[in-house]
mmCIF file of C-alpha atoms in Angstrom:
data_model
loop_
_atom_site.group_PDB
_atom_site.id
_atom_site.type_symbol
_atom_site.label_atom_id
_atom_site.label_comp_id
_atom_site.label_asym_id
_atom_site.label_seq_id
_atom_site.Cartn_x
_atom_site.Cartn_y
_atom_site.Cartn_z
ATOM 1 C CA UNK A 1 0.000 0.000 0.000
ATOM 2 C CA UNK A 2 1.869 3.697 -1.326
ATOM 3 C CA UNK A 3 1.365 5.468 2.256
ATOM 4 C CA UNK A 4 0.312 8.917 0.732
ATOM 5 C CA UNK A 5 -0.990 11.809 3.004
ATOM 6 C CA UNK A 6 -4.362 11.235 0.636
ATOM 7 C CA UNK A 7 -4.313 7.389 1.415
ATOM 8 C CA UNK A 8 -3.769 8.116 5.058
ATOM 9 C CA UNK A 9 -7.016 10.846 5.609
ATOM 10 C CA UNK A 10 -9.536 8.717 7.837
ATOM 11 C CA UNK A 11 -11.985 11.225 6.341
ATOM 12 C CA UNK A 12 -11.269 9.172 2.760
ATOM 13 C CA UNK A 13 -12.466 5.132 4.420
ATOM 14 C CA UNK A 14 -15.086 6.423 6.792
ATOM 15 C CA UNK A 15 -17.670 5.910 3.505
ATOM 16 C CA UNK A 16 -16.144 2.066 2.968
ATOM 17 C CA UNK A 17 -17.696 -1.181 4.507
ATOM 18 C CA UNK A 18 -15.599 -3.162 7.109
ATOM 19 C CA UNK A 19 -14.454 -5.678 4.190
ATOM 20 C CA UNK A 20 -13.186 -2.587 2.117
ATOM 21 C CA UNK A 21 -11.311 -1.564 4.693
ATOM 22 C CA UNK A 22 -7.462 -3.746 4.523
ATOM 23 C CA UNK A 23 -5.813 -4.419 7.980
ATOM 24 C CA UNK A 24 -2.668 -2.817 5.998
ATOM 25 C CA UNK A 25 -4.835 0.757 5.944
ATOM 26 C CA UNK A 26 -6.042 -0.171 9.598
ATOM 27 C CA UNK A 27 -2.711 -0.113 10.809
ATOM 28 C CA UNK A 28 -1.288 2.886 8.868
ATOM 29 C CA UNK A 29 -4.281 4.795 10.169
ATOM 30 C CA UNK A 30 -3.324 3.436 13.603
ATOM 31 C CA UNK A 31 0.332 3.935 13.196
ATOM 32 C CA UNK A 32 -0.074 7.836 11.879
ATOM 33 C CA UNK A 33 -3.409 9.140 13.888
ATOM 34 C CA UNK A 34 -1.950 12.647 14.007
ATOM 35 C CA UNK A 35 -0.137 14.794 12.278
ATOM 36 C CA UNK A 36 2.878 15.454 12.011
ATOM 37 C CA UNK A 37 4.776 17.306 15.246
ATOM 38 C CA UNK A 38 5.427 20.783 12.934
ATOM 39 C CA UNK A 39 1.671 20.382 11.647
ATOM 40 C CA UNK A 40 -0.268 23.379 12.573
ATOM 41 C CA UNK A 41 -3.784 22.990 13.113
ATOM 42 C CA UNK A 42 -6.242 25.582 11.768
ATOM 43 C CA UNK A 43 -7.830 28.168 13.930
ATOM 44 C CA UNK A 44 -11.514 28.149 14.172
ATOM 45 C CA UNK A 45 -13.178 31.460 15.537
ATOM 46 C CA UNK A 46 -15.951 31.062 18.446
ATOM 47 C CA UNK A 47 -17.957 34.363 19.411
ATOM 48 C CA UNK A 48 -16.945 35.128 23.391
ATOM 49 C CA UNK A 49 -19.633 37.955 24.228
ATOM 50 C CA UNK A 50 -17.552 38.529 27.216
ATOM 51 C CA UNK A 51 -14.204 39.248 25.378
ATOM 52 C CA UNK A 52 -13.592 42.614 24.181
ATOM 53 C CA UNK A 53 -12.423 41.276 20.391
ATOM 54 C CA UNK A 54 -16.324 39.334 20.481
ATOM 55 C CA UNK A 55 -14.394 35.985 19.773
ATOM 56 C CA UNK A 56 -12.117 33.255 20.940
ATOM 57 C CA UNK A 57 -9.550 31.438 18.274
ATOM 58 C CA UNK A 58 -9.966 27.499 18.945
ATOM 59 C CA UNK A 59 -7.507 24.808 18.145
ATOM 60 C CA UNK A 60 -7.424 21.187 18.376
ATOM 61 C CA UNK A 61 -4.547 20.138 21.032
ATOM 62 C CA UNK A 62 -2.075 17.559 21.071
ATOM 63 C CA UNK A 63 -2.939 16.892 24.802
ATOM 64 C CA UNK A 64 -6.495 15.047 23.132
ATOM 65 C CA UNK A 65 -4.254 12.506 21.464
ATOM 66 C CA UNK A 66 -2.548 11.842 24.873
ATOM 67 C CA UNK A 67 -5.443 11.720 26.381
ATOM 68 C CA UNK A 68 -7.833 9.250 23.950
ATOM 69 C CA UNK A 69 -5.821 7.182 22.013
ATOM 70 C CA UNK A 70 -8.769 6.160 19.777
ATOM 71 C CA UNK A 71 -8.330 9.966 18.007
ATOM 72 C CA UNK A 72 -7.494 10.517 14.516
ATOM 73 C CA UNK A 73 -7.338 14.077 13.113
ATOM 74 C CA UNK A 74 -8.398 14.700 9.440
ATOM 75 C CA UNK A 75 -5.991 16.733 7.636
ATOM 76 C CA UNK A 76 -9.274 17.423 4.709
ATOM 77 C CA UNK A 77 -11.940 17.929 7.004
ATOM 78 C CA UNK A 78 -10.200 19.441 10.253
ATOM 79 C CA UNK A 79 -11.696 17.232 12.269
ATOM 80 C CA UNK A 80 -11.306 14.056 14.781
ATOM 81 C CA UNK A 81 -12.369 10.594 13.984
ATOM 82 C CA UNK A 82 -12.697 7.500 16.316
ATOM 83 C CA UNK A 83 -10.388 5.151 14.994
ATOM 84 C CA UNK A 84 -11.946 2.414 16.956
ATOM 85 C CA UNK A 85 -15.403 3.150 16.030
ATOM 86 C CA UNK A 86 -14.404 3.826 12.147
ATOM 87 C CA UNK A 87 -12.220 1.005 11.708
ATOM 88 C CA UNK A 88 -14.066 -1.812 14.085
ATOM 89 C CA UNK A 89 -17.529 -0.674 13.639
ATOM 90 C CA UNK A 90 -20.412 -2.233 15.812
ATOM 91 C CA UNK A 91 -23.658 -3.070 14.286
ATOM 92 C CA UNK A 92 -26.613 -0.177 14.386
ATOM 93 C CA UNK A 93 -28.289 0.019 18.126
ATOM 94 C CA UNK A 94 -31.786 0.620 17.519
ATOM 95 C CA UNK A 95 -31.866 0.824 13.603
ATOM 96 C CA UNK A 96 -29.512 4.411 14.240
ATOM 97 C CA UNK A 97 -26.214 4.210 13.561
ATOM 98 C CA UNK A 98 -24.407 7.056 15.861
ATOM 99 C CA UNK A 99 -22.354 9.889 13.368
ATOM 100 C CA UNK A 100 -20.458 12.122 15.457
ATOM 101 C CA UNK A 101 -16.754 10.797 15.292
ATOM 102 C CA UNK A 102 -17.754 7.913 12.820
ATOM 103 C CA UNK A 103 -18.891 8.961 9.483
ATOM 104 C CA UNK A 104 -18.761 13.052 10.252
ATOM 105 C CA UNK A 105 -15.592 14.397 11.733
ATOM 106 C CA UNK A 106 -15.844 16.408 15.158
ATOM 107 C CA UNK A 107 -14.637 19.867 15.252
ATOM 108 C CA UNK A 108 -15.914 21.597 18.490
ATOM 109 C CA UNK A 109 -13.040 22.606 20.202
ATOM 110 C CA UNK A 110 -14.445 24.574 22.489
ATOM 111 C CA UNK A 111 -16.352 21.633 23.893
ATOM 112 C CA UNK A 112 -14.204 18.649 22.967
ATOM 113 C CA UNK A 113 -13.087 17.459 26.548
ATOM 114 C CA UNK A 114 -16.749 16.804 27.497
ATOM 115 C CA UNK A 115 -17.972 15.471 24.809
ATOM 116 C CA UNK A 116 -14.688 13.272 23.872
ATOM 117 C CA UNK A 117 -15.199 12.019 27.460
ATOM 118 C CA UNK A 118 -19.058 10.963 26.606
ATOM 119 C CA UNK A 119 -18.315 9.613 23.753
ATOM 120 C CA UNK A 120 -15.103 7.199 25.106
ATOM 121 C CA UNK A 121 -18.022 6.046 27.779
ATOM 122 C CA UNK A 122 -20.597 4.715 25.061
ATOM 123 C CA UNK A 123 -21.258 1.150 25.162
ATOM 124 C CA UNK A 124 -20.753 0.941 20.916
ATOM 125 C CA UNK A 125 -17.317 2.472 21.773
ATOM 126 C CA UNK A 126 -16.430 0.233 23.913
ATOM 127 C CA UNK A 127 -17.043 -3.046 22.114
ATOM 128 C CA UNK A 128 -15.095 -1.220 19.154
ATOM 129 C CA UNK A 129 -12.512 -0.260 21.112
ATOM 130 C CA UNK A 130 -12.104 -4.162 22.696
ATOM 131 C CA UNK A 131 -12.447 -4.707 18.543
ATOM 132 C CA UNK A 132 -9.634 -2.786 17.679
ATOM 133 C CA UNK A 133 -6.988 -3.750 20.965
ATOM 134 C CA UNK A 134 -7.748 -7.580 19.746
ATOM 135 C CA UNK A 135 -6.539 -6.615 16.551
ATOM 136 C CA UNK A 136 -3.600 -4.720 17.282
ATOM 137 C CA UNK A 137 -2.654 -7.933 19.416
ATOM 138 C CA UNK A 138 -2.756 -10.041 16.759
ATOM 139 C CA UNK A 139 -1.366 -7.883 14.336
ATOM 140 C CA UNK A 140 2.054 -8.050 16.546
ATOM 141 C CA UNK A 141 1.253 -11.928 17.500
ATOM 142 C CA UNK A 142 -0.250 -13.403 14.279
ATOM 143 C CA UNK A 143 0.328 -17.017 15.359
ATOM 144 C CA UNK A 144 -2.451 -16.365 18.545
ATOM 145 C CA UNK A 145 -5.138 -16.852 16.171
ATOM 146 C CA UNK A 146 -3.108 -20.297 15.145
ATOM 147 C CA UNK A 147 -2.419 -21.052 18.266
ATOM 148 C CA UNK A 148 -5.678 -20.541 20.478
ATOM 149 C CA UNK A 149 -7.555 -22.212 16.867
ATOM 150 C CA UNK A 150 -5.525 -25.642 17.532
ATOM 151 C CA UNK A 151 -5.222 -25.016 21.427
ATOM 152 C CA UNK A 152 -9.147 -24.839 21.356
ATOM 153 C CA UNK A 153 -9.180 -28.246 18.988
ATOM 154 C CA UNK A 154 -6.943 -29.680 21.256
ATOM 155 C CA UNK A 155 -9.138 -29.649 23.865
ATOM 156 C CA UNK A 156 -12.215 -30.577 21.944
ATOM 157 C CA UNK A 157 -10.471 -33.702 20.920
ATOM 158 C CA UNK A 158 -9.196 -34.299 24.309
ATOM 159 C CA UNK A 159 -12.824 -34.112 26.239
ATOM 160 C CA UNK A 160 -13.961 -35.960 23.171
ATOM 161 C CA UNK A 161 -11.841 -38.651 23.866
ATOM 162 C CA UNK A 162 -11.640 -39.458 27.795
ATOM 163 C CA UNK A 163 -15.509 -39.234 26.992
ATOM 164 C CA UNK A 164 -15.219 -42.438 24.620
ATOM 165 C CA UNK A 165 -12.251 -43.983 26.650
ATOM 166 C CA UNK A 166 -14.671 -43.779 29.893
ATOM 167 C CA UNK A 167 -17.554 -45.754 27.928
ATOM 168 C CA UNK A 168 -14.855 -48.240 26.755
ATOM 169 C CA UNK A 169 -14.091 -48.609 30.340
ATOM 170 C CA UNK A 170 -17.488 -48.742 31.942
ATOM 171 C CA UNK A 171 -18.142 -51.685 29.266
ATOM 172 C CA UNK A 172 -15.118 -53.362 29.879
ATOM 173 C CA UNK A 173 -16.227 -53.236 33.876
ATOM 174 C CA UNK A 174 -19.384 -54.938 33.216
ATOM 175 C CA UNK A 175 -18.199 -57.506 30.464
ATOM 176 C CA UNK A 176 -15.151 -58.151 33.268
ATOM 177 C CA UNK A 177 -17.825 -58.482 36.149
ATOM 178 C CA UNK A 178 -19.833 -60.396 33.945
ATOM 179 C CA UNK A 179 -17.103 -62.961 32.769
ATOM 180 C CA UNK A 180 -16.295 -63.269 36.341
ATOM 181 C CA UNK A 181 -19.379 -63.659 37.821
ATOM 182 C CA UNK A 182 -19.824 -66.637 34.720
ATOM 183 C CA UNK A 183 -16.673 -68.525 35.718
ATOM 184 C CA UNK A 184 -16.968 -68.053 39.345
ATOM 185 C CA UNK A 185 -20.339 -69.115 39.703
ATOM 186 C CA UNK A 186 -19.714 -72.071 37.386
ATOM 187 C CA UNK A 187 -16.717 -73.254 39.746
ATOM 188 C CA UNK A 188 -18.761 -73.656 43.012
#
């Protein structure tokens, strides 16, 4: 995959089914969820009635991505995604499928400490964050999926088996007794 700034923009996949989306773009959006250190982020204006100017220049801060490490910022829009909820999306609760963060970026800045903090509480977030941390773990491990597939046969095949050895014993009890019980009765 040609990691291009273009290729990169979250804004550009939030459109595409899960299917569409590769692991190879999961992890590049993962890997470069902000921009670059020297990347300035655009101003946006908020009117302040008590300010003597009437307004209040708003940025997005670094501090969010310290903070929630589900954030990607969208170079084209200006605007935060949840990488966990974009990437590792949960199915619709209640025939609505929740926007803000997913398929339109956020860019309140005035009130994005509150409402990042609501929206890392919400149950959909949640499950798509334990989504995205599962892949990310096998993404760095790729033999756990081998290895708890055949650990998990394993143990199939092992209950499956003490289960048929135990009838072969229990018969083998009874046909003993039973042989037994044959010759020693016929000896007295």
């Amino acid at each position: 995959m040609e990691e291009t700034t273009q290729t990169l923009d979250i804004a550009n996949i939030v459109h595409l089914t899960s299917s569409e989306i590769t692991d190879e773009m999961r992890l590049a959006l993962i890997k470069n969820r902000q921009p670059e250190p020297d990347f300035k982020y655009p101003p946006k204006q908020y009117v302040v009635k008590s300010r003597k100017e009437g307004v209040r220049q708003r940025y997005c801060s670094r501090e969010w991505f310290r903070m929630y490490n589900m954030l990607c910022y969208s170079k084209s829009t200006d605007g935060l995604f949840c990488l966990c909820c974009v990437l590792f999306p949960m199915p619709a609760q209640q025939g609505k499928r929740a926007a803000n963060m997913i398929t339109t970026p956020y860019s309140n800045w005035k009130e994005a400490k509150s409402d990042l903090d609501k929206h890392v509480n919400l149950q959909y977030h949640r499950d798509s964050k334990s989504k995205m941390e599962s892949f990310l773990q096998i993404m760095r491990n790729p033999s756990l999926v081998t290895e708890n597939r055949v650990r998990l046969q394993e143990e199939q095949r092992i209950v499956k088996n003490q289960t048929f050895l135990t009838s072969i014993i229990k018969c083998l009890e009874v046909y003993v007794a039973a042989v037994f019980a044959d010759n020693f009765g016929k000896q007295h």
